[in-house]
Amino acid sequence: MIISNLLKIAYRSLSKNKLRTFLTMLGIIIGVASVIAMLAIGEGSKQNITASISSLGTNSVMIMPGAISQGGVHLEAGSSQNLKKEDADIIAQRCEDVKFISPVVQRGSQIIASSQNWHTMVYGVYNIYFQIRNMTIENGSGFSESDERSAAKVCVVGQTIVKNLFGEGNNPIGELIRINRIPFKIIGVLEKKGQSAFGTDQDDVILAPFSTVQKRMLSTTNLSMIIASAQSEELMDDARNEITQVLRERHKLMASQEDDFTVRTQSDLSNIFGSVSKVLTILLASIASISLLVGGIGIMNIMLVSVIERTREIGIRLAVGATSQDVLIQFMIEAIFISFLGGLIGVFIGVIASGLVAQFGGWPISISVSSVLLSFFFSAVIGVFFGWYPARKAANLNPIEALRYE
Amino acid sequence: METHISVKNLTKVYTMGDNVVNALGGVSVEINKGDFVAIMGASGSGKSTFMNIIGCLDLPTSGEYFLDGVNVETLNKDQLAGLRNKKIGFVFQSFNILARTSAIENVELPLLYDGSVNNKDRRERAFEALKSVGLADRIDSMPNQLSGGQQQRVAIARALVNNPVVIMADEPTGNLDTRTSYEIMEIFQKLNEKGSTIVMVTHETDIAQFALSNILFKDGKIISNIKVANRKNATEEFKKMEELKTETI
Ligand SMILES: Nc1ncnc2c1ncn2[C@@H]1O[C@H](COP(=O)(O)OP(=O)(O)O)[C@@H](O)[C@H]1O
Ligand SMILES: [Mg+2]
């Protein structure tokens, strides 16, 4: 038997029943499209989280006041305000694995520039903070040593601040803005970073010298946190241990007492969020796989019904000399074709749907070639798997009985 | 004379639970090249059972069957399919052509299952077959656009497209009116004149008169096998019919 003839036979049969063919295909289309969209969404959010974590800096280590409660949730800031600038200084002196360090203070402030006003968080940091956090100054410069020493009223602003106070594209270097009524001169503008995976606008920020914010804007010596960076990625855990030891000593904690601070490295964060997004991806993928499976069962269902409905047709084919194998192959080709084309359309719709999610939902997506190949391959396998039984059934019909079927 | 079909002591027993039906009780007959046989008999006398067996659609319970020199008994399922494909053309009472499939595609069907026929030959042969049954201008018509007689002619074209050893027809005119039945007989007579061997089941005596010989079945046995004395010619019958019509008017 020539396979090209059987292809022709299967093609004729499918094209003569376009609606049935399409309905059978629909299950696979929806299945494949949802697998692709779900994987794209899962993968996209994973990548976004990874990007956000790396935007926290390079090898950065964060030291926050207060202990972690059970379950790993950090207690509300203020539960124990016990980090001081001197803590940062002593870590800088004594911890060899720490490369850079900066204390951080922050205050939500009202900003006014000429007629515009805006509310944002103002951070007081050392100049080295930019390096620790991988922040690039696009325009102008950071703070100098003397700015820090003299508590100079200068600041570096993010793009959102520029946009809201001066309008997009304007150069605000040298302009004066009032932060809680104190006039500050803008000396630098940060490069745009966009939204983080956690939904915060990373460009809605003002940075000023540490001493300026602490002395001129705050009435306390408590720090919000200390941010440091380890000498290298491998040394992050060592840095954490050193810092813990030094701080416990300085805070005069007994062996039985828990830490009154929390040290978090960047890899801790990637591990936490990495596993969260993995769970998310697995969850989404399994929901989608179930719909693909349901699509496969749909193929089997319609193929089985059509074997019964087409009993007479099969009888005619057998009567004019088709072998059982010819009938088997014809039905298999039909099933595979349906799942193949359905898979193709599904990939197409899945990619478009992912694009729409990204466009209108503002959700990050990432379509990987492997997810496309995987779902496509899976749909073809489903065609073979669920097409086999009905095809077998059709092939084993007895010609006389099939012809007599009403 | 060349023998196309030779059966000896053919029996067929259907068992359904306790119920045993002897559909064929020892049938022996020879059908030669160029024969045009009409098989007659009451309903339930075993005509269809016999046709299905010699058409290789079914197997006998016992007995010998040679088709064109091939011992059918020794063949497996696939070889039987091959035989149906190359040596037999079957015409059914209920046409049995594929729905939503054009006349020419229906006629092409047996050749699609024959790997030795290429695309071009297949089209040409299907067209020639349709032409010989007078449907050259309806090759692209769908079954629902054709009358019963035309559908049966498509089925006949399909039965002869593979140049079979025998054309077998089980009550080919059973669903047709007299006039259309005569049209079908005209086609059969012409094919027979050109050398086709035809075996046809009918229970209508006047239709049987178009054949060369009549075999009569009763209770699964052949009780007579006679030459037709006053053979009717379909073309002439048509003429008579036309005359009758004009007279009535
Ligand atoms: N598939 C079958 N199962 C059981 N009995 C059958 C079957 N086919 C035919 N028969 C019986 O065999 C006998 C002959 O049937 P058949 O050959 O169809 O007769 P005919 O075509 O002459 O009317 C009948 O009694 C019929 O009931
Ligand atoms: Mg019958």
XYZ file of C-alpha atoms and ligand atoms in Angstrom:
683
model
C 0.000 0.000 0.000
C 1.327 3.392 -0.910
C 1.317 5.753 2.066
C 0.731 8.782 -0.177
C -2.605 7.267 -1.214
C -3.579 6.781 2.403
C -2.599 10.377 3.094
C -4.869 11.382 0.249
C -7.680 9.247 1.609
C -7.278 10.711 5.105
C -7.073 14.224 3.731
C -10.249 13.761 1.695
C -12.034 12.362 4.693
C -10.961 15.223 6.967
C -11.731 17.950 4.473
C -15.187 16.512 3.852
C -15.974 16.875 7.529
C -14.463 20.252 8.307
C -16.679 21.004 11.287
C -16.021 17.643 12.905
C -12.317 18.014 12.209
C -12.278 21.486 13.722
C -14.218 20.499 16.824
C -11.888 17.584 17.415
C -8.962 19.907 17.002
C -10.354 22.473 19.414
C -9.423 20.458 22.485
C -5.813 20.207 21.370
C -5.700 23.850 20.328
C -6.871 25.000 23.744
C -4.591 22.523 25.505
C -1.438 23.503 23.653
C -2.233 27.214 23.760
C -2.760 27.128 27.503
C 0.409 25.115 28.122
C 2.393 27.675 26.171
C 0.738 30.677 27.784
C 1.023 29.240 31.290
C 4.667 28.318 30.849
C 5.361 31.734 29.346
C 3.758 33.455 32.316
C 5.507 31.214 34.847
C 8.860 31.525 33.148
C 8.409 35.266 32.685
C 7.717 35.904 36.328
C 10.670 33.717 37.279
C 12.990 35.726 35.086
C 11.519 38.960 36.364
C 12.103 37.947 39.952
C 15.646 36.900 39.155
C 16.246 40.237 37.473
C 14.788 42.130 40.414
C 16.924 40.227 42.862
C 20.052 40.884 40.889
C 19.056 44.535 40.718
C 19.390 44.564 44.476
C 23.100 44.578 43.825
C 26.047 42.299 43.348
C 26.744 39.879 46.178
C 24.841 42.162 48.474
C 24.144 41.385 52.100
C 21.385 43.178 54.008
C 21.361 43.639 57.733
C 18.008 44.573 59.205
C 17.063 45.400 62.753
C 15.008 42.813 64.650
C 14.893 39.038 64.626
C 13.078 36.845 62.131
C 9.947 35.440 63.616
C 8.986 31.823 63.148
C 8.257 30.982 59.554
C 10.932 33.309 58.325
C 8.801 36.440 58.274
C 10.657 39.559 59.179
C 9.045 41.521 61.976
C 7.765 45.002 61.268
C 10.581 47.521 61.297
C 10.513 49.333 64.599
C 9.918 46.241 66.590
C 13.468 46.635 67.725
C 15.373 49.655 66.585
C 18.897 48.764 67.394
C 21.110 49.214 64.344
C 23.401 52.220 64.503
C 25.880 53.833 62.164
C 28.633 52.518 64.476
C 27.506 48.963 63.719
C 28.232 49.602 60.083
C 31.585 51.182 60.905
C 32.719 48.259 63.005
C 31.650 45.743 60.355
C 33.680 47.714 57.833
C 36.687 47.554 60.132
C 36.515 43.965 61.236
C 34.883 41.865 58.559
C 37.405 40.866 55.917
C 34.890 39.269 53.609
C 32.882 42.474 53.370
C 33.925 44.642 50.465
C 31.663 47.706 50.690
C 29.198 48.823 53.304
C 26.695 51.624 53.736
C 24.198 52.434 56.457
C 20.702 53.264 55.206
C 18.137 55.613 56.701
C 14.891 56.516 55.022
C 12.007 58.858 55.326
C 8.845 59.345 53.328
C 8.841 63.003 52.297
C 6.908 65.674 50.501
C 8.894 67.011 47.542
C 8.197 70.361 45.948
C 9.800 71.793 42.828
C 8.406 75.091 41.602
C 4.687 74.336 41.176
C 4.857 70.522 41.247
C 4.804 68.309 44.274
C 5.281 64.607 44.853
C 5.549 62.162 47.723
C 8.376 59.685 47.808
C 10.930 57.880 49.928
C 14.218 59.683 50.576
C 17.166 57.466 51.452
C 20.284 58.559 53.232
C 23.267 56.492 52.081
C 27.017 56.599 51.483
C 28.172 57.184 47.935
C 29.334 53.555 47.780
C 25.648 52.538 48.002
C 25.317 53.119 44.247
C 27.991 50.538 43.622
C 26.566 48.010 46.068
C 23.113 48.308 44.507
C 24.431 48.397 40.930
C 22.871 51.799 40.371
C 24.223 53.817 37.515
C 24.200 57.579 37.500
C 23.145 58.496 34.022
C 23.607 62.200 34.328
C 25.648 64.270 36.797
C 27.473 62.661 39.707
C 27.065 60.987 43.087
C 28.034 62.433 46.470
C 31.580 63.308 47.449
C 33.382 62.690 50.736
C 32.934 66.318 51.657
C 29.180 66.193 50.900
C 28.981 63.401 53.486
C 31.174 65.215 56.000
C 29.371 68.510 55.698
C 25.888 66.983 55.429
C 25.496 68.826 52.121
C 21.964 69.397 50.840
C 22.475 67.557 47.552
C 20.611 64.619 46.099
C 20.462 62.092 43.288
C 16.972 61.410 41.885
C 15.282 58.578 39.962
C 13.560 58.976 36.599
C 10.043 58.938 38.042
C 10.921 61.972 40.162
C 12.290 63.794 37.122
C 9.187 62.943 35.130
C 6.766 64.105 37.798
C 8.535 67.244 38.877
C 10.192 68.493 35.711
C 8.560 66.570 32.889
C 10.095 63.749 30.920
C 13.297 64.473 29.049
C 14.186 67.616 30.989
C 17.578 67.893 32.607
C 17.107 68.690 36.302
C 20.830 68.854 37.208
C 21.474 71.939 39.289
C 17.782 72.501 40.032
C 16.587 73.030 43.574
C 13.866 70.890 45.108
C 12.376 71.156 48.566
C 12.327 67.963 50.587
C 10.171 68.536 53.636
C 10.777 72.252 53.067
C 14.575 71.880 53.056
C 16.099 72.943 49.723
C 18.279 70.292 48.049
C 20.303 70.660 44.882
C 20.001 67.862 42.346
C 23.479 66.699 41.369
C 22.681 63.405 39.621
C 19.973 61.403 37.847
C 19.777 57.609 38.037
C 19.466 55.350 35.027
C 15.939 53.970 34.546
C 15.333 50.609 36.259
C 11.582 50.096 35.803
C 9.250 48.097 37.958
C 10.520 45.349 40.235
C 8.983 41.877 40.377
C 7.437 42.910 43.651
C 5.517 45.670 41.946
C 7.453 48.681 43.236
C 8.671 51.480 41.009
C 12.440 51.405 41.398
C 12.760 54.846 39.818
C 10.558 56.548 42.390
C 13.457 57.292 44.705
C 15.648 60.112 46.033
C 19.074 59.473 47.488
C 20.983 61.946 49.643
C 24.160 61.724 51.729
C 23.641 59.637 54.876
C 24.599 62.410 57.281
C 22.325 64.899 55.555
C 19.204 62.740 55.949
C 20.051 61.603 59.430
C 20.963 64.981 60.835
C 18.609 67.269 58.953
C 15.544 65.106 58.488
C 15.412 62.502 61.249
C 15.365 62.822 65.013
C 16.861 59.395 65.687
C 20.165 57.616 65.219
C 18.515 54.295 64.387
C 19.171 52.881 60.939
C 16.557 51.336 58.620
C 19.155 48.807 57.545
C 22.757 48.319 56.627
C 23.646 47.179 53.166
C 26.956 45.564 52.375
C 28.519 43.567 49.624
C 30.682 40.485 49.998
C 34.093 40.214 48.364
C 32.732 37.558 46.014
C 29.717 35.369 45.466
C 31.381 32.430 47.242
C 32.131 34.579 50.269
C 28.544 35.711 50.860
C 27.915 33.080 53.521
C 31.258 33.772 55.182
C 30.438 37.465 55.187
C 27.108 36.702 56.814
C 28.816 34.685 59.553
C 31.414 37.371 60.206
C 28.782 40.078 60.376
C 26.629 38.002 62.737
C 29.571 37.385 65.039
C 30.695 41.024 65.087
C 27.193 42.345 65.693
C 26.407 39.826 68.445
C 29.579 40.878 70.167
C 28.816 44.559 69.797
C 25.212 44.115 70.953
C 26.528 42.119 73.911
C 24.252 39.156 73.280
C 24.601 36.072 75.466
C 24.964 32.655 73.842
C 21.397 31.818 74.865
C 19.943 34.967 73.313
C 18.739 35.115 69.759
C 20.092 37.627 67.244
C 18.402 41.026 67.510
C 19.089 41.632 63.846
C 18.643 39.713 60.603
C 21.237 39.148 57.934
C 19.961 38.279 54.499
C 22.169 37.599 51.513
C 21.103 38.002 47.954
C 21.268 34.249 47.408
C 18.815 33.742 50.298
C 16.365 35.884 48.383
C 16.923 34.164 45.083
C 16.428 30.817 46.773
C 13.180 31.873 48.391
C 11.717 33.512 45.312
C 13.240 30.934 43.006
C 11.403 28.143 44.748
C 8.189 30.161 44.892
C 8.240 30.772 41.169
C 9.169 27.144 40.498
C 6.086 26.039 42.396
C 4.070 28.575 40.437
C 5.415 27.301 37.118
C 4.770 23.671 38.027
C 1.263 24.542 39.149
C 0.474 26.436 35.956
C 2.035 23.755 33.772
C 0.062 20.987 35.425
C -3.209 22.854 35.023
C -2.368 23.324 31.360
C -1.299 19.700 30.909
C -4.628 18.582 32.254
C -6.392 20.615 29.610
C -4.122 19.061 26.990
C -5.015 15.620 28.306
C -8.703 16.510 28.187
C -8.123 17.601 24.589
C -6.618 14.178 23.867
C -9.573 12.415 25.395
C -11.751 14.654 23.228
C -9.950 13.331 20.157
C -10.497 9.770 21.286
C -14.138 10.467 22.025
C -14.867 12.015 18.659
C -12.814 9.392 16.837
C -14.711 6.628 18.615
C -18.043 8.202 17.787
C -16.923 8.676 14.226
C -15.873 5.031 13.916
C -19.472 4.128 14.723
C -20.880 6.872 12.552
C -18.554 5.859 9.733
C -19.121 2.113 10.030
C -20.736 1.968 6.610
C -17.938 4.007 5.071
C -15.403 1.598 6.547
C -17.463 -1.297 5.173
C -17.347 0.252 1.695
C -13.577 0.724 1.935
C -13.084 -2.878 3.046
C -15.402 -4.116 0.261
C -13.383 -2.393 -2.461
C -10.190 -3.917 -1.141
C -8.816 -1.878 1.738
C -6.921 -4.059 4.206
C -7.418 -3.634 7.969
C -4.016 -2.024 7.999
C -5.120 0.524 5.400
C -8.082 1.472 7.576
C -5.914 1.542 10.696
C -3.379 3.817 9.053
C -6.086 6.077 7.649
C -7.595 6.619 11.088
C -4.173 7.099 12.653
C -3.246 9.676 10.034
C -6.486 11.497 10.725
C -5.835 11.519 14.473
C -2.221 12.578 14.102
C -3.100 15.235 11.576
C -5.767 16.638 13.879
C -3.428 16.800 16.847
C -0.548 18.051 14.717
C -2.478 20.882 13.123
C -4.246 21.532 16.413
C -0.830 21.726 18.056
C 0.384 24.167 15.441
C -2.646 26.425 15.801
C -2.351 26.040 19.567
C 1.263 27.240 19.508
C 0.207 30.208 17.426
C -2.685 31.131 19.727
C -0.590 30.456 22.817
C 2.080 32.881 21.645
C -0.528 35.518 20.815
C -2.315 35.006 24.152
C 0.979 35.338 26.027
C 1.668 38.519 24.116
C -1.743 39.894 25.092
C -1.142 39.014 28.736
C 2.139 40.901 28.561
C 0.607 43.824 26.708
C -2.582 44.372 28.669
C -1.940 42.580 31.921
C 1.491 44.112 32.352
C 2.622 40.635 33.288
C 6.120 39.634 32.229
C 6.242 36.651 29.866
C 8.971 34.559 28.375
C 8.253 32.003 25.648
C 10.952 29.394 25.477
C 11.573 27.263 22.410
C 11.605 24.223 24.657
C 8.079 24.892 25.943
C 6.814 25.243 22.374
C 8.539 22.047 21.275
C 7.426 20.232 24.385
C 3.736 21.026 24.038
C 3.823 20.419 20.316
C 5.496 17.056 20.791
C 3.082 16.240 23.587
C 0.089 16.981 21.363
C 1.438 14.703 18.622
C 1.944 11.924 21.157
C -1.615 12.446 22.365
C -2.831 12.082 18.781
C -1.084 8.736 18.404
C -2.058 7.555 21.864
C -5.740 8.438 21.744
C -6.098 7.779 18.028
C -4.851 4.217 18.299
C -7.822 2.640 20.028
C -10.541 3.979 17.706
C -8.364 3.212 14.684
C -7.879 -0.350 15.874
C -11.613 -0.665 16.356
C -12.319 0.573 12.842
C -9.711 -1.727 11.297
C -11.160 -4.809 12.954
C -14.651 -4.348 11.590
C -16.056 -7.170 9.527
C -16.923 -5.913 6.018
C -20.328 -7.610 5.815
C -21.463 -6.370 9.208
C -20.089 -2.906 8.552
C -22.003 -2.705 5.262
C -25.200 -3.851 6.889
C -24.912 -1.148 9.582
C -27.641 1.471 9.390
C -13.869 -22.378 -21.820
C -12.190 -20.426 -19.052
C -13.727 -20.985 -15.622
C -13.770 -17.903 -13.427
C -15.692 -19.166 -10.474
C -15.780 -22.739 -9.348
C -17.474 -23.730 -6.093
C -17.979 -27.232 -4.731
C -20.192 -28.210 -1.808
C -20.214 -24.752 -0.349
C -21.952 -24.559 3.039
C -22.537 -21.672 5.405
C -23.899 -22.147 8.913
C -24.878 -19.218 11.092
C -25.089 -19.983 14.789
C -26.765 -17.483 17.056
C -26.985 -18.997 20.507
C -29.059 -22.173 20.183
C -30.331 -21.078 16.814
C -28.511 -22.720 13.894
C -29.271 -21.511 10.362
C -28.035 -23.487 7.395
C -27.900 -20.538 4.989
C -26.106 -22.611 2.348
C -26.434 -26.371 2.252
C -23.893 -27.595 -0.289
C -23.774 -25.408 -3.369
C -21.747 -26.413 -6.408
C -21.578 -24.330 -9.552
C -19.200 -23.132 -12.246
C -19.319 -19.702 -13.811
C -17.297 -19.137 -16.962
C -15.781 -16.178 -18.683
C -18.427 -14.167 -20.488
C -21.310 -15.530 -18.463
C -24.138 -13.293 -17.323
C -25.852 -15.171 -14.528
C -28.966 -14.103 -12.678
C -29.412 -15.741 -9.309
C -33.036 -16.025 -8.272
C -34.928 -17.342 -5.321
C -37.251 -16.399 -2.497
C -36.151 -14.110 0.267
C -33.961 -15.975 2.755
C -32.988 -18.659 0.249
C -29.274 -17.868 0.647
C -28.612 -15.674 -2.410
C -26.812 -12.903 -0.513
C -24.860 -15.374 1.567
C -23.647 -17.019 -1.635
C -22.767 -13.687 -3.238
C -20.840 -12.506 -0.174
C -18.782 -15.682 -0.202
C -17.959 -15.621 -3.907
C -17.325 -11.879 -3.519
C -14.701 -12.734 -0.865
C -16.509 -10.571 1.678
C -17.247 -13.605 3.805
C -15.839 -17.112 4.227
C -17.771 -20.384 3.827
C -18.157 -22.850 6.694
C -16.968 -25.601 4.379
C -16.501 -26.321 0.700
C -14.099 -25.389 -2.060
C -13.915 -22.091 -3.888
C -11.601 -21.231 -6.744
C -11.676 -17.685 -8.098
C -9.738 -17.245 -11.317
C -7.680 -20.293 -10.381
C -6.911 -19.090 -6.851
C -7.918 -21.317 -3.950
C -9.679 -18.790 -1.750
C -9.721 -21.148 1.253
C -5.979 -20.778 1.717
C -5.979 -16.982 1.828
C -5.662 -14.757 4.882
C -7.614 -11.571 5.578
C -5.229 -9.258 3.750
C -4.995 -11.542 0.718
C -8.802 -11.634 0.563
C -8.774 -7.816 0.585
C -6.274 -7.917 -2.271
C -8.549 -10.256 -4.206
C -11.545 -7.976 -3.679
C -9.417 -5.089 -4.810
C -8.115 -6.627 -8.031
C -10.459 -9.383 -9.188
C -13.907 -8.415 -7.948
C -16.308 -5.569 -8.549
C -19.234 -5.523 -6.173
C -22.514 -3.662 -6.699
C -24.951 -3.420 -3.788
C -28.678 -2.926 -3.606
C -28.227 0.215 -1.511
C -25.503 1.693 -3.783
C -23.001 2.063 -0.930
C -21.117 4.997 -2.332
C -19.346 7.462 -0.067
C -21.391 10.493 0.939
C -20.012 14.005 0.347
C -17.620 12.471 -2.145
C -17.755 13.285 -5.836
C -18.628 10.625 -8.411
C -15.081 10.414 -9.710
C -13.557 10.169 -6.242
C -15.961 7.353 -5.453
C -14.942 5.529 -8.599
C -11.266 6.092 -7.837
C -11.600 4.419 -4.453
C -10.582 0.825 -5.386
C -7.564 2.150 -7.295
C -6.450 4.196 -4.271
C -6.020 0.908 -2.445
C -4.039 -0.513 -5.347
C -0.443 0.627 -4.994
C 0.393 -0.211 -8.603
C -1.832 2.480 -10.122
C -0.382 5.973 -10.339
C -2.341 9.228 -9.949
C -2.711 9.892 -13.653
C -3.881 6.394 -14.571
C -6.272 6.415 -11.643
C -8.035 9.578 -12.828
C -8.144 8.376 -16.425
C -9.488 4.952 -15.588
C -12.102 6.414 -13.237
C -13.188 8.792 -15.967
C -13.372 6.009 -18.549
C -15.471 3.905 -16.162
C -17.865 6.791 -15.561
C -18.044 7.414 -19.285
C -18.973 3.792 -19.951
C -21.956 4.109 -17.593
C -22.985 7.380 -19.240
C -21.895 9.766 -16.494
C -19.032 11.516 -18.265
C -20.684 14.865 -17.610
C -21.352 14.223 -13.922
C -17.901 13.338 -12.642
C -17.846 16.107 -10.039
C -21.392 15.613 -8.812
C -21.957 14.671 -5.211
C -24.187 11.679 -4.395
C -26.949 13.967 -3.104
C -27.043 15.665 -6.509
C -27.585 12.348 -8.297
C -30.730 10.272 -8.762
C -30.885 6.701 -7.479
C -30.185 5.310 -10.930
C -27.211 7.636 -11.354
C -25.848 6.672 -7.958
C -26.109 3.019 -8.904
C -24.284 3.783 -12.135
C -21.476 5.390 -10.100
C -21.370 2.178 -8.060
C -21.169 0.132 -11.276
C -18.368 2.358 -12.571
C -16.555 1.750 -9.289
C -17.107 -2.007 -9.686
C -15.579 -2.119 -13.142
C -12.765 0.436 -12.717
C -10.326 -2.261 -11.573
C -11.078 -4.485 -14.599
C -12.386 -7.280 -12.370
C -12.669 -10.924 -13.313
C -16.303 -10.856 -12.234
C -18.785 -8.107 -11.527
C -21.103 -9.147 -8.726
C -24.336 -7.373 -8.058
C -26.689 -8.169 -5.183
C -30.140 -6.916 -6.183
C -28.727 -3.923 -8.070
C -32.211 -2.836 -9.186
C -33.947 -3.523 -5.882
C -34.184 0.174 -5.024
C -34.950 1.413 -8.530
C -38.078 1.839 -10.651
C -38.604 -0.256 -13.786
C -37.288 2.288 -16.237
C -34.125 2.913 -14.257
C -33.733 -0.839 -13.719
C -33.749 -1.292 -17.481
C -31.073 1.377 -17.810
C -28.895 -0.603 -15.412
C -29.598 -3.797 -17.387
C -28.627 -2.025 -20.579
C -25.267 -1.163 -19.001
C -24.797 -4.744 -17.797
C -25.652 -6.188 -21.183
C -23.200 -3.858 -22.893
C -20.447 -4.706 -20.424
C -21.207 -8.380 -20.915
C -21.022 -8.014 -24.688
C -17.581 -6.477 -24.260
C -16.512 -9.545 -22.284
C -17.323 -8.886 -18.628
C -18.498 -11.782 -16.527
C -21.492 -10.780 -14.426
C -23.248 -12.476 -11.533
C -26.389 -10.739 -10.439
C -28.952 -11.504 -7.753
C -32.539 -10.513 -8.424
C -35.950 -11.702 -7.373
C -37.693 -10.011 -10.289
C -38.358 -12.441 -13.129
C -38.371 -9.774 -15.835
C -34.949 -8.499 -14.728
C -33.611 -12.071 -14.778
C -34.653 -12.283 -18.458
C -31.820 -9.902 -19.377
C -29.212 -12.437 -18.217
C -27.862 -15.349 -20.208
C -28.681 -17.979 -17.598
C -30.737 -18.223 -14.416
C -29.793 -20.083 -11.249
C -32.618 -20.722 -8.812
C -31.938 -20.989 -5.068
C -34.232 -22.633 -2.563
C -33.398 -23.157 1.113
C -29.694 -22.723 0.571
C -29.479 -25.045 -2.443
C -29.436 -24.616 -6.201
C -32.517 -26.283 -7.608
C -32.119 -25.292 -11.241
C -29.589 -23.738 -13.607
C -31.028 -22.962 -17.013
C -30.218 -20.908 -20.092
C -32.625 -18.020 -20.700
C -34.791 -18.937 -23.626
C -36.298 -15.620 -24.688
C -33.555 -13.267 -23.695
C -34.612 -9.645 -23.458
C -32.534 -6.878 -24.963
C -32.586 -3.742 -22.853
C -32.229 -1.332 -25.751
C -35.220 -2.868 -27.489
C -37.223 -2.900 -24.281
C -36.648 0.830 -24.094
C -37.982 1.344 -27.560
C -41.107 -0.626 -26.671
C -41.543 1.464 -23.572
C -41.325 4.692 -25.572
C -43.897 3.424 -28.061
C -46.211 2.430 -25.230
C -45.869 5.898 -23.803
C -46.762 7.653 -27.061
C -49.761 5.334 -27.494
C -51.083 6.178 -24.060
C -50.776 9.848 -24.839
N -25.272 -12.659 9.674
C -26.253 -13.586 9.789
N -26.479 -14.189 10.966
C -27.435 -15.095 11.091
N -28.209 -15.517 10.103
C -28.045 -14.974 8.892
C -27.044 -13.949 8.666
N -27.093 -13.593 7.364
C -28.086 -14.304 6.802
N -28.652 -15.141 7.715
C -29.707 -16.097 7.462
O -29.322 -16.915 6.389
C -30.400 -17.151 5.540
C -30.054 -16.699 4.132
O -29.993 -15.291 4.110
P -29.648 -14.453 2.813
O -28.477 -15.075 2.173
O -29.511 -13.027 3.201
O -30.940 -14.648 1.917
P -31.410 -13.857 0.621
O -30.348 -12.902 0.219
O -31.633 -14.931 -0.384
O -32.684 -13.195 0.969
C -31.604 -16.429 6.123
O -32.353 -17.362 6.853
C -30.983 -15.408 7.014
O -31.833 -15.173 8.105
Mg -30.403 -10.794 -0.059
